[in-house]
PDB file of C-alpha atoms in Angstrom:
ATOM      1  CA  MET A   1      12.141  83.588  30.148  1.00  0.00           C
ATOM      2  CA  SER A   2      13.975  82.583  26.989  1.00  0.00           C
ATOM      3  CA  GLU A   3      12.401  83.291  23.560  1.00  0.00           C
ATOM      4  CA  PHE A   4      11.396  80.035  22.526  1.00  0.00           C
ATOM      5  CA  TYR A   5       9.533  79.608  25.895  1.00  0.00           C
ATOM      6  CA  THR A   6       7.502  82.538  24.980  1.00  0.00           C
ATOM      7  CA  LYS A   7       7.096  82.087  21.781  1.00  0.00           C
ATOM      8  CA  ILE A   8       4.937  78.454  22.564  1.00  0.00           C
ATOM      9  CA  LEU A   9       2.685  80.188  24.820  1.00  0.00           C
ATOM     10  CA  GLU A  10       1.831  82.465  22.348  1.00  0.00           C
ATOM     11  CA  ASN A  11       1.401  79.928  19.627  1.00  0.00           C
ATOM     12  CA  ASN A  12      -0.647  77.993  22.277  1.00  0.00           C
ATOM     13  CA  LYS A  13      -3.028  80.699  22.290  1.00  0.00           C
ATOM     14  CA  LYS A  14      -3.357  81.555  18.585  1.00  0.00           C
ATOM     15  CA  TRP A  15      -3.922  78.057  18.423  1.00  0.00           C
ATOM     16  CA  VAL A  16      -6.755  78.054  20.582  1.00  0.00           C
ATOM     17  CA  GLU A  17      -8.488  81.177  18.677  1.00  0.00           C
ATOM     18  CA  ASP A  18      -8.003  79.641  15.487  1.00  0.00           C
ATOM     19  CA  GLN A  19      -9.584  76.250  16.042  1.00  0.00           C
ATOM     20  CA  LEU A  20     -12.532  78.418  17.918  1.00  0.00           C
ATOM     21  CA  LYS A  21     -12.773  80.310  14.708  1.00  0.00           C
ATOM     22  CA  VAL A  22     -12.992  77.021  12.750  1.00  0.00           C
ATOM     23  CA  ASP A  23     -15.487  75.507  15.252  1.00  0.00           C
ATOM     24  CA  PRO A  24     -16.704  77.027  18.393  1.00  0.00           C
ATOM     25  CA  ASP A  25     -17.735  73.974  20.121  1.00  0.00           C
ATOM     26  CA  PHE A  26     -14.056  72.180  19.284  1.00  0.00           C
ATOM     27  CA  PHE A  27     -12.946  72.136  23.321  1.00  0.00           C
ATOM     28  CA  ASN A  28     -15.957  71.220  24.598  1.00  0.00           C
ATOM     29  CA  ASP A  29     -16.702  68.137  22.189  1.00  0.00           C
ATOM     30  CA  LEU A  30     -13.316  66.873  23.094  1.00  0.00           C
ATOM     31  CA  ALA A  31     -13.658  67.265  26.702  1.00  0.00           C
ATOM     32  CA  ARG A  32     -16.365  65.202  26.326  1.00  0.00           C
ATOM     33  CA  GLY A  33     -14.589  62.354  25.530  1.00  0.00           C
ATOM     34  CA  GLN A  34     -12.380  60.624  23.461  1.00  0.00           C
ATOM     35  CA  ASN A  35     -13.064  57.502  20.749  1.00  0.00           C
ATOM     36  CA  PRO A  36      -9.991  57.343  18.446  1.00  0.00           C
ATOM     37  CA  PRO A  37      -9.939  54.339  15.574  1.00  0.00           C
ATOM     38  CA  LEU A  38      -6.049  53.866  15.978  1.00  0.00           C
ATOM     39  CA  LEU A  39      -2.766  53.515  18.285  1.00  0.00           C
ATOM     40  CA  TRP A  40      -0.762  54.556  17.305  1.00  0.00           C
ATOM     41  CA  ILE A  41       3.238  53.263  18.571  1.00  0.00           C
ATOM     42  CA  GLY A  42       5.826  54.874  17.172  1.00  0.00           C
ATOM     43  CA  CYS A  43       9.764  56.656  17.814  1.00  0.00           C
ATOM     44  CA  SER A  44      10.146  59.516  20.261  1.00  0.00           C
ATOM     45  CA  ASP A  45      11.760  61.242  17.295  1.00  0.00           C
ATOM     46  CA  SER A  46      10.399  65.031  17.109  1.00  0.00           C
ATOM     47  CA  ARG A  47      10.296  64.714  13.495  1.00  0.00           C
ATOM     48  CA  VAL A  48       7.516  62.326  13.474  1.00  0.00           C
ATOM     49  CA  PRO A  49       4.420  63.778  13.942  1.00  0.00           C
ATOM     50  CA  PRO A  50       1.580  61.189  14.191  1.00  0.00           C
ATOM     51  CA  ASN A  51      -1.299  63.211  13.542  1.00  0.00           C
ATOM     52  CA  ASP A  52       0.353  65.779  11.079  1.00  0.00           C
ATOM     53  CA  ILE A  53       1.553  62.547   9.052  1.00  0.00           C
ATOM     54  CA  THR A  54      -1.949  60.836   9.149  1.00  0.00           C
ATOM     55  CA  GLY A  55      -4.171  63.654   8.670  1.00  0.00           C
ATOM     56  CA  THR A  56      -5.925  63.057  12.122  1.00  0.00           C
ATOM     57  CA  LYS A  57      -7.431  65.439  13.765  1.00  0.00           C
ATOM     58  CA  ALA A  58      -7.324  65.811  18.508  1.00  0.00           C
ATOM     59  CA  GLY A  59      -8.830  62.673  19.372  1.00  0.00           C
ATOM     60  CA  GLU A  60      -8.774  60.509  16.811  1.00  0.00           C
ATOM     61  CA  VAL A  61      -5.152  58.393  17.601  1.00  0.00           C
ATOM     62  CA  PHE A  62      -3.796  57.188  20.937  1.00  0.00           C
ATOM     63  CA  ILE A  63      -0.322  57.956  20.737  1.00  0.00           C
ATOM     64  CA  HIS A  64       2.647  55.952  22.501  1.00  0.00           C
ATOM     65  CA  ARG A  65       6.277  56.840  21.781  1.00  0.00           C
ATOM     66  CA  ASN A  66       9.422  55.497  23.009  1.00  0.00           C
ATOM     67  CA  ILE A  67      12.948  55.296  21.484  1.00  0.00           C
ATOM     68  CA  ALA A  68      13.052  53.325  17.996  1.00  0.00           C
ATOM     69  CA  ASN A  69       9.695  52.716  18.362  1.00  0.00           C
ATOM     70  CA  LEU A  70       9.895  48.586  20.806  1.00  0.00           C
ATOM     71  CA  VAL A  71       6.987  46.680  21.733  1.00  0.00           C
ATOM     72  CA  VAL A  72       9.042  45.289  24.817  1.00  0.00           C
ATOM     73  CA  HIS A  73       6.988  42.528  26.923  1.00  0.00           C
ATOM     74  CA  THR A  74       8.076  43.842  30.230  1.00  0.00           C
ATOM     75  CA  ASP A  75       7.438  47.468  29.527  1.00  0.00           C
ATOM     76  CA  MET A  76       4.675  48.508  31.961  1.00  0.00           C
ATOM     77  CA  ASN A  77       4.610  51.598  30.081  1.00  0.00           C
ATOM     78  CA  MET A  78       3.640  50.291  26.877  1.00  0.00           C
ATOM     79  CA  LEU A  79       1.739  47.959  27.863  1.00  0.00           C
ATOM     80  CA  SER A  80      -1.067  49.659  30.111  1.00  0.00           C
ATOM     81  CA  VAL A  81      -1.346  51.901  26.917  1.00  0.00           C
ATOM     82  CA  LEU A  82      -1.868  48.825  24.899  1.00  0.00           C
ATOM     83  CA  ASP A  83      -4.500  47.223  27.229  1.00  0.00           C
ATOM     84  CA  TYR A  84      -6.051  50.599  28.017  1.00  0.00           C
ATOM     85  CA  SER A  85      -6.084  51.497  23.663  1.00  0.00           C
ATOM     86  CA  VAL A  86      -7.335  47.654  22.990  1.00  0.00           C
ATOM     87  CA  ASN A  87      -9.845  47.168  26.279  1.00  0.00           C
ATOM     88  CA  VAL A  88     -11.333  50.348  27.136  1.00  0.00           C
ATOM     89  CA  LEU A  89     -10.899  52.741  24.312  1.00  0.00           C
ATOM     90  CA  LYS A  90     -11.580  49.499  21.721  1.00  0.00           C
ATOM     91  CA  VAL A  91      -9.788  50.510  18.948  1.00  0.00           C
ATOM     92  CA  SER A  92      -9.767  49.236  15.460  1.00  0.00           C
ATOM     93  CA  HIS A  93      -6.150  49.207  14.519  1.00  0.00           C
ATOM     94  CA  VAL A  94      -2.697  49.588  15.954  1.00  0.00           C
ATOM     95  CA  ILE A  95       0.156  51.661  13.736  1.00  0.00           C
ATOM     96  CA  VAL A  96       4.164  50.285  14.799  1.00  0.00           C
ATOM     97  CA  CYS A  97       5.507  53.169  12.873  1.00  0.00           C
ATOM     98  CA  GLY A  98       9.414  53.219  12.559  1.00  0.00           C
ATOM     99  CA  HIS A  99      11.456  55.807  10.320  1.00  0.00           C
ATOM    100  CA  TYR A 100      14.602  55.836   7.956  1.00  0.00           C
ATOM    101  CA  GLY A 101      17.651  57.901   9.673  1.00  0.00           C
ATOM    102  CA  CYS A 102      15.770  56.443  13.371  1.00  0.00           C
ATOM    103  CA  GLY A 103      19.085  57.513  15.418  1.00  0.00           C
ATOM    104  CA  GLY A 104      17.823  54.782  18.125  1.00  0.00           C
ATOM    105  CA  VAL A 105      18.100  52.001  15.063  1.00  0.00           C
ATOM    106  CA  LYS A 106      21.327  53.401  14.088  1.00  0.00           C
ATOM    107  CA  ALA A 107      22.955  53.173  17.546  1.00  0.00           C
ATOM    108  CA  ALA A 108      22.152  49.954  18.705  1.00  0.00           C
ATOM    109  CA  MET A 109      24.050  48.708  15.193  1.00  0.00           C
ATOM    110  CA  GLY A 110      27.485  49.718  16.913  1.00  0.00           C
ATOM    111  CA  ASN A 111      29.730  49.214  19.721  1.00  0.00           C
ATOM    112  CA  ALA A 112      29.357  53.211  20.985  1.00  0.00           C
ATOM    113  CA  SER A 113      27.798  53.119  24.971  1.00  0.00           C
ATOM    114  CA  VAL A 114      25.855  56.518  24.977  1.00  0.00           C
ATOM    115  CA  GLY A 115      24.224  55.621  28.151  1.00  0.00           C
ATOM    116  CA  ILE A 116      21.382  54.056  29.853  1.00  0.00           C
ATOM    117  CA  ILE A 117      19.629  53.752  26.540  1.00  0.00           C
ATOM    118  CA  ASP A 118      22.499  50.994  25.781  1.00  0.00           C
ATOM    119  CA  ASN A 119      20.313  48.205  28.134  1.00  0.00           C
ATOM    120  CA  TRP A 120      16.461  49.565  25.673  1.00  0.00           C
ATOM    121  CA  LEU A 121      18.741  49.336  22.248  1.00  0.00           C
ATOM    122  CA  ARG A 122      20.091  45.915  22.955  1.00  0.00           C
ATOM    123  CA  ASN A 123      16.495  44.602  22.324  1.00  0.00           C
ATOM    124  CA  ILE A 124      17.821  45.734  18.482  1.00  0.00           C
ATOM    125  CA  LYS A 125      20.264  44.161  18.805  1.00  0.00           C
ATOM    126  CA  ASP A 126      18.845  41.196  19.888  1.00  0.00           C
ATOM    127  CA  THR A 127      17.258  41.522  16.228  1.00  0.00           C
ATOM    128  CA  TYR A 128      20.319  42.087  14.761  1.00  0.00           C
ATOM    129  CA  ARG A 129      21.557  38.653  15.627  1.00  0.00           C
ATOM    130  CA  ILE A 130      18.957  37.337  14.178  1.00  0.00           C
ATOM    131  CA  TYR A 131      18.766  38.677  11.046  1.00  0.00           C
ATOM    132  CA  GLN A 132      22.675  39.298  11.134  1.00  0.00           C
ATOM    133  CA  GLU A 133      23.358  37.425   7.755  1.00  0.00           C
ATOM    134  CA  GLU A 134      20.964  38.656   5.972  1.00  0.00           C
ATOM    135  CA  LEU A 135      21.843  42.539   7.299  1.00  0.00           C
ATOM    136  CA  GLU A 136      25.469  42.287   6.730  1.00  0.00           C
ATOM    137  CA  ALA A 137      24.964  40.715   2.773  1.00  0.00           C
ATOM    138  CA  MET A 138      22.998  44.385   2.288  1.00  0.00           C
ATOM    139  CA  PRO A 139      25.693  46.130  -0.327  1.00  0.00           C
ATOM    140  CA  SER A 140      25.534  49.217   1.869  1.00  0.00           C
ATOM    141  CA  GLU A 141      25.714  50.684   5.327  1.00  0.00           C
ATOM    142  CA  ASP A 142      22.725  52.899   4.337  1.00  0.00           C
ATOM    143  CA  GLU A 143      20.788  49.865   2.879  1.00  0.00           C
ATOM    144  CA  LYS A 144      21.528  48.072   6.025  1.00  0.00           C
ATOM    145  CA  PHE A 145      20.725  50.785   8.328  1.00  0.00           C
ATOM    146  CA  ASN A 146      17.503  51.094   6.323  1.00  0.00           C
ATOM    147  CA  LYS A 147      16.853  46.965   6.154  1.00  0.00           C
ATOM    148  CA  LEU A 148      17.212  46.877   9.876  1.00  0.00           C
ATOM    149  CA  VAL A 149      14.806  49.885  10.799  1.00  0.00           C
ATOM    150  CA  GLU A 150      12.088  47.989   8.408  1.00  0.00           C
ATOM    151  CA  ILE A 151      13.113  44.443  10.349  1.00  0.00           C
ATOM    152  CA  ASN A 152      12.482  46.588  13.400  1.00  0.00           C
ATOM    153  CA  VAL A 153       9.310  47.771  13.042  1.00  0.00           C
ATOM    154  CA  LYS A 154       8.167  44.294  11.530  1.00  0.00           C
ATOM    155  CA  GLU A 155       9.335  42.612  15.186  1.00  0.00           C
ATOM    156  CA  GLN A 156       7.525  45.053  16.769  1.00  0.00           C
ATOM    157  CA  VAL A 157       4.343  44.206  15.146  1.00  0.00           C
ATOM    158  CA  PHE A 158       5.281  40.479  16.376  1.00  0.00           C
ATOM    159  CA  ASN A 159       5.975  41.066  19.415  1.00  0.00           C
ATOM    160  CA  LEU A 160       2.112  43.079  19.604  1.00  0.00           C
ATOM    161  CA  ALA A 161       0.443  40.142  18.197  1.00  0.00           C
ATOM    162  CA  LYS A 162       1.943  37.998  20.847  1.00  0.00           C
ATOM    163  CA  THR A 163       1.028  40.048  23.983  1.00  0.00           C
ATOM    164  CA  SER A 164      -2.149  38.459  26.131  1.00  0.00           C
ATOM    165  CA  ILE A 165      -3.875  41.626  25.472  1.00  0.00           C
ATOM    166  CA  VAL A 166      -4.237  41.179  22.072  1.00  0.00           C
ATOM    167  CA  GLN A 167      -4.692  37.607  21.509  1.00  0.00           C
ATOM    168  CA  ASN A 168      -7.576  37.976  24.340  1.00  0.00           C
ATOM    169  CA  ALA A 169      -9.146  41.007  22.367  1.00  0.00           C
ATOM    170  CA  TRP A 170      -8.991  38.033  19.457  1.00  0.00           C
ATOM    171  CA  ALA A 171     -10.634  35.731  21.075  1.00  0.00           C
ATOM    172  CA  ASN A 172     -13.375  37.332  22.329  1.00  0.00           C
ATOM    173  CA  GLY A 173     -14.372  38.498  18.228  1.00  0.00           C
ATOM    174  CA  GLN A 174     -12.748  41.526  18.534  1.00  0.00           C
ATOM    175  CA  LYS A 175     -11.250  43.545  15.334  1.00  0.00           C
ATOM    176  CA  LEU A 176      -8.044  44.084  15.636  1.00  0.00           C
ATOM    177  CA  TYR A 177      -5.771  44.878  12.838  1.00  0.00           C
ATOM    178  CA  LEU A 178      -1.807  45.604  13.475  1.00  0.00           C
ATOM    179  CA  HIS A 179      -0.028  47.001  10.936  1.00  0.00           C
ATOM    180  CA  GLY A 180       3.696  47.885  10.707  1.00  0.00           C
ATOM    181  CA  TRP A 181       4.932  50.837   8.739  1.00  0.00           C
ATOM    182  CA  VAL A 182       7.830  53.254   8.199  1.00  0.00           C
ATOM    183  CA  TYR A 183       8.239  56.967   7.382  1.00  0.00           C
ATOM    184  CA  GLY A 184      10.728  58.633   5.068  1.00  0.00           C
ATOM    185  CA  LEU A 185      11.863  61.653   6.735  1.00  0.00           C
ATOM    186  CA  ASN A 186      12.744  62.652   3.268  1.00  0.00           C
ATOM    187  CA  SER A 187       9.706  62.399   1.701  1.00  0.00           C
ATOM    188  CA  GLY A 188       7.047  62.196   3.745  1.00  0.00           C
ATOM    189  CA  TYR A 189       5.478  59.311   2.681  1.00  0.00           C
ATOM    190  CA  VAL A 190       4.865  56.352   4.801  1.00  0.00           C
ATOM    191  CA  THR A 191       5.025  52.521   3.509  1.00  0.00           C
ATOM    192  CA  ASP A 192       3.088  49.738   4.451  1.00  0.00           C
ATOM    193  CA  LEU A 193       5.914  47.007   4.956  1.00  0.00           C
ATOM    194  CA  GLY A 194       2.884  43.940   4.574  1.00  0.00           C
ATOM    195  CA  VAL A 195       3.268  42.715   7.790  1.00  0.00           C
ATOM    196  CA  ASN A 196      -0.014  42.834   8.842  1.00  0.00           C
ATOM    197  CA  PHE A 197      -2.038  40.504  11.838  1.00  0.00           C
ATOM    198  CA  SER A 198      -5.999  40.263  12.156  1.00  0.00           C
ATOM    199  CA  SER A 199      -6.108  37.034  14.360  1.00  0.00           C
ATOM    200  CA  ASN A 200      -3.600  34.751  16.462  1.00  0.00           C
ATOM    201  CA  ASP A 201      -3.996  31.814  13.828  1.00  0.00           C
ATOM    202  CA  GLU A 202      -1.390  34.076  11.951  1.00  0.00           C
ATOM    203  CA  LEU A 203       0.989  32.995  15.085  1.00  0.00           C
ATOM    204  CA  LYS A 204       3.393  29.962  15.262  1.00  0.00           C
ATOM    205  CA  GLY A 205       4.406  27.844  17.567  1.00  0.00           C
ATOM    206  CA  VAL A 206       4.589  28.920  21.234  1.00  0.00           C
ATOM    207  CA  PHE A 207       3.332  32.236  20.884  1.00  0.00           C
ATOM    208  CA  LYS A 208       0.102  31.729  19.813  1.00  0.00           C
ATOM    209  CA  LEU A 209      -1.850  31.698  23.220  1.00  0.00           C
ATOM    210  CA  ASP A 210      -4.341  28.809  24.044  1.00  0.00           C
ATOM    211  CA  ILE A 211      -7.602  31.422  24.850  1.00  0.00           C
TER     212      ILE A 211
END
């Protein structure tokens, strides 16, 4: 076995021992069930650990991650996580968190083919097309990159609000708040992008379902 593989097995044992020293019932309590107040939809990037960023404990955050933190209306994986978290776990907050320096967003800005993920990144390219004039007016490539990261997060929050899952929850009087964040890899801080939904009254046109 590789040294890394052996090390992570040893780390697990140490982690268990450390938890039990602090709280002998830690694992027994976790085994009884979960009641997280938050669903986190984030990027799969290994540098963006949700619990560390938010200072939360095991059992406090339900997590879904994919390349470039997308909310795609045909993604059954994401929809299943969303449905379970909203209708079974009754989370009260959903955060879409992107991050500066996102490789998926960067790839979507270019023309290189990087494999099957090209089809996934097409969602970001569509967003780029909508905001092309604003993006190409940015004074530098880095600023354009950062702006697309932020726009992508905002669009995914809108996509969440458009789902029948979220709108049904609101129609049933469930308290459910949607938020968009961006995380700075070089600072550790998150920024609330100010795109927050708490009812479908904030949706316009055909996206507002008559439920």
